[in-house]
């Protein structure tokens, strides 16, 4: 888009999409956790939600409402099945679409890949389970990582610190 065009989002749209609430949650979390190791994952997750909603607001007729609805349904499906086996083939089959089309519309609508979204959601769930008293191994398996080794690799990749260190501080 040209510079200076569509730079303003109306207040009613901000309220309707819950963007103000998301910003409030982000500010609150940053105040509580600051720069502690591992907090980057939660901040990224909140930002993911913010950017997804902001991106949907900024799209005009470029994306059809059908695709918009499909991506919303895909996110709901992922969230409801986060502890189960999830991969592009399973999700694409569930929505009767080609996995390449799935990746394209998801990235176009959210700005993130399907796998990145799944990883963030699983890390957040593992953090909640760990905070509720599960061991790291139990939390990683229950969150859908399959085993601690997979969880460890993904956690390190996303946060840059080992899970034991990052989870202890949050």
PDB file of C-alpha atoms in Angstrom, residues 28-128:
ATOM      1  CA  UNK A  28       0.474  -6.183  32.168  1.00  0.00           C
ATOM      2  CA  UNK A  29       2.635  -9.196  31.396  1.00  0.00           C
ATOM      3  CA  UNK A  30       5.680  -7.066  30.548  1.00  0.00           C
ATOM      4  CA  UNK A  31       5.253  -5.163  33.825  1.00  0.00           C
ATOM      5  CA  UNK A  32       4.989  -8.432  35.787  1.00  0.00           C
ATOM      6  CA  UNK A  33       7.711 -10.430  34.071  1.00  0.00           C
ATOM      7  CA  UNK A  34       9.999  -7.805  32.587  1.00  0.00           C
ATOM      8  CA  UNK A  35      13.009  -9.257  30.835  1.00  0.00           C
ATOM      9  CA  UNK A  36      13.112 -12.603  32.634  1.00  0.00           C
ATOM     10  CA  UNK A  37      14.347 -15.549  30.594  1.00  0.00           C
ATOM     11  CA  UNK A  38      11.527 -17.432  28.943  1.00  0.00           C
ATOM     12  CA  UNK A  39       9.065 -14.548  29.121  1.00  0.00           C
ATOM     13  CA  UNK A  40       9.775 -13.862  25.456  1.00  0.00           C
ATOM     14  CA  UNK A  41       7.613 -16.848  24.481  1.00  0.00           C
ATOM     15  CA  UNK A  42       4.555 -15.479  26.245  1.00  0.00           C
ATOM     16  CA  UNK A  43       5.173 -11.997  24.878  1.00  0.00           C
ATOM     17  CA  UNK A  44       5.549 -13.418  21.359  1.00  0.00           C
ATOM     18  CA  UNK A  45       2.308 -15.350  21.767  1.00  0.00           C
ATOM     19  CA  UNK A  46       0.386 -12.248  22.849  1.00  0.00           C
ATOM     20  CA  UNK A  47       1.985 -10.307  19.993  1.00  0.00           C
ATOM     21  CA  UNK A  48       0.973 -13.106  17.606  1.00  0.00           C
ATOM     22  CA  UNK A  49      -2.643 -12.676  18.652  1.00  0.00           C
ATOM     23  CA  UNK A  50      -2.314  -8.882  18.374  1.00  0.00           C
ATOM     24  CA  UNK A  51      -0.767  -9.024  14.909  1.00  0.00           C
ATOM     25  CA  UNK A  52      -3.321 -11.559  13.727  1.00  0.00           C
ATOM     26  CA  UNK A  53      -6.187  -9.263  14.733  1.00  0.00           C
ATOM     27  CA  UNK A  54      -4.431  -6.169  13.418  1.00  0.00           C
ATOM     28  CA  UNK A  55      -3.665  -7.895  10.132  1.00  0.00           C
ATOM     29  CA  UNK A  56      -7.290  -8.940   9.729  1.00  0.00           C
ATOM     30  CA  UNK A  57      -8.378  -5.338  10.286  1.00  0.00           C
ATOM     31  CA  UNK A  58      -5.941  -3.952   7.747  1.00  0.00           C
ATOM     32  CA  UNK A  59      -6.985  -6.344   4.986  1.00  0.00           C
ATOM     33  CA  UNK A  60      -9.654  -4.811   2.827  1.00  0.00           C
ATOM     34  CA  UNK A  61     -11.165  -6.628  -0.112  1.00  0.00           C
ATOM     35  CA  UNK A  62      -7.810  -8.272  -0.769  1.00  0.00           C
ATOM     36  CA  UNK A  63      -8.739 -11.360   1.233  1.00  0.00           C
ATOM     37  CA  UNK A  64     -12.137 -12.906   0.922  1.00  0.00           C
ATOM     38  CA  UNK A  65     -14.318 -13.326   3.971  1.00  0.00           C
ATOM     39  CA  UNK A  66     -14.353 -17.059   3.182  1.00  0.00           C
ATOM     40  CA  UNK A  67     -10.583 -17.302   3.702  1.00  0.00           C
ATOM     41  CA  UNK A  68     -10.887 -15.147   6.809  1.00  0.00           C
ATOM     42  CA  UNK A  69     -13.421 -17.579   8.226  1.00  0.00           C
ATOM     43  CA  UNK A  70     -11.318 -20.568   7.231  1.00  0.00           C
ATOM     44  CA  UNK A  71      -8.272 -19.269   9.089  1.00  0.00           C
ATOM     45  CA  UNK A  72     -10.393 -18.523  12.142  1.00  0.00           C
ATOM     46  CA  UNK A  73     -11.770 -22.085  12.011  1.00  0.00           C
ATOM     47  CA  UNK A  74      -8.243 -23.474  11.607  1.00  0.00           C
ATOM     48  CA  UNK A  75      -7.062 -21.559  14.689  1.00  0.00           C
ATOM     49  CA  UNK A  76     -10.034 -22.852  16.682  1.00  0.00           C
ATOM     50  CA  UNK A  77      -9.273 -26.399  15.507  1.00  0.00           C
ATOM     51  CA  UNK A  78      -5.603 -26.083  16.481  1.00  0.00           C
ATOM     52  CA  UNK A  79      -6.478 -24.637  19.893  1.00  0.00           C
ATOM     53  CA  UNK A  80      -8.998 -27.415  20.578  1.00  0.00           C
ATOM     54  CA  UNK A  81      -6.588 -30.166  19.464  1.00  0.00           C
ATOM     55  CA  UNK A  82      -3.292 -28.717  20.693  1.00  0.00           C
ATOM     56  CA  UNK A  83      -2.521 -31.780  22.832  1.00  0.00           C
ATOM     57  CA  UNK A  84      -3.163 -34.199  19.961  1.00  0.00           C
ATOM     58  CA  UNK A  85      -0.944 -35.017  17.019  1.00  0.00           C
ATOM     59  CA  UNK A  86      -1.076 -31.977  14.745  1.00  0.00           C
ATOM     60  CA  UNK A  87       0.700 -31.520  11.450  1.00  0.00           C
ATOM     61  CA  UNK A  88      -0.042 -29.828   8.150  1.00  0.00           C
ATOM     62  CA  UNK A  89      -1.444 -32.996   6.556  1.00  0.00           C
ATOM     63  CA  UNK A  90      -3.902 -33.619   9.398  1.00  0.00           C
ATOM     64  CA  UNK A  91      -5.106 -30.011   9.479  1.00  0.00           C
ATOM     65  CA  UNK A  92      -5.369 -29.743   5.685  1.00  0.00           C
ATOM     66  CA  UNK A  93      -7.312 -33.017   5.476  1.00  0.00           C
ATOM     67  CA  UNK A  94      -9.664 -31.845   8.204  1.00  0.00           C
ATOM     68  CA  UNK A  95     -10.443 -28.692   6.208  1.00  0.00           C
ATOM     69  CA  UNK A  96     -10.480 -30.422   2.807  1.00  0.00           C
ATOM     70  CA  UNK A  97      -7.689 -28.322   1.384  1.00  0.00           C
ATOM     71  CA  UNK A  98      -4.199 -28.684   0.018  1.00  0.00           C
ATOM     72  CA  UNK A  99      -1.532 -28.229   2.710  1.00  0.00           C
ATOM     73  CA  UNK A 100       0.268 -25.647   0.566  1.00  0.00           C
ATOM     74  CA  UNK A 101      -2.934 -23.612   0.300  1.00  0.00           C
ATOM     75  CA  UNK A 102      -3.394 -23.980   4.063  1.00  0.00           C
ATOM     76  CA  UNK A 103       0.112 -22.632   4.693  1.00  0.00           C
ATOM     77  CA  UNK A 104      -0.436 -19.779   2.252  1.00  0.00           C
ATOM     78  CA  UNK A 105      -3.740 -18.515   3.648  1.00  0.00           C
ATOM     79  CA  UNK A 106      -2.644 -18.963   7.268  1.00  0.00           C
ATOM     80  CA  UNK A 107       0.570 -17.014   6.741  1.00  0.00           C
ATOM     81  CA  UNK A 108      -1.244 -14.377   4.668  1.00  0.00           C
ATOM     82  CA  UNK A 109      -3.910 -13.841   7.323  1.00  0.00           C
ATOM     83  CA  UNK A 110      -1.773 -14.140  10.461  1.00  0.00           C
ATOM     84  CA  UNK A 111       1.776 -13.379   9.369  1.00  0.00           C
ATOM     85  CA  UNK A 112       2.943 -16.609  11.012  1.00  0.00           C
ATOM     86  CA  UNK A 113       3.369 -20.192   9.876  1.00  0.00           C
ATOM     87  CA  UNK A 114       1.026 -22.916  11.088  1.00  0.00           C
ATOM     88  CA  UNK A 115       3.892 -24.765  12.766  1.00  0.00           C
ATOM     89  CA  UNK A 116       5.114 -21.626  14.557  1.00  0.00           C
ATOM     90  CA  UNK A 117       1.606 -21.029  15.913  1.00  0.00           C
ATOM     91  CA  UNK A 118       1.313 -24.645  17.119  1.00  0.00           C
ATOM     92  CA  UNK A 119       4.720 -24.436  18.812  1.00  0.00           C
ATOM     93  CA  UNK A 120       3.845 -21.199  20.655  1.00  0.00           C
ATOM     94  CA  UNK A 121       0.541 -22.603  21.863  1.00  0.00           C
ATOM     95  CA  UNK A 122       2.175 -25.820  23.074  1.00  0.00           C
ATOM     96  CA  UNK A 123       4.945 -23.962  24.897  1.00  0.00           C
ATOM     97  CA  UNK A 124       2.348 -21.810  26.653  1.00  0.00           C
ATOM     98  CA  UNK A 125       0.377 -24.906  27.645  1.00  0.00           C
ATOM     99  CA  UNK A 126       3.527 -26.631  28.930  1.00  0.00           C
ATOM    100  CA  UNK A 127       4.310 -23.537  31.025  1.00  0.00           C
ATOM    101  CA  UNK A 128       0.803 -23.616  32.524  1.00  0.00           C
TER     102      UNK A 128
END
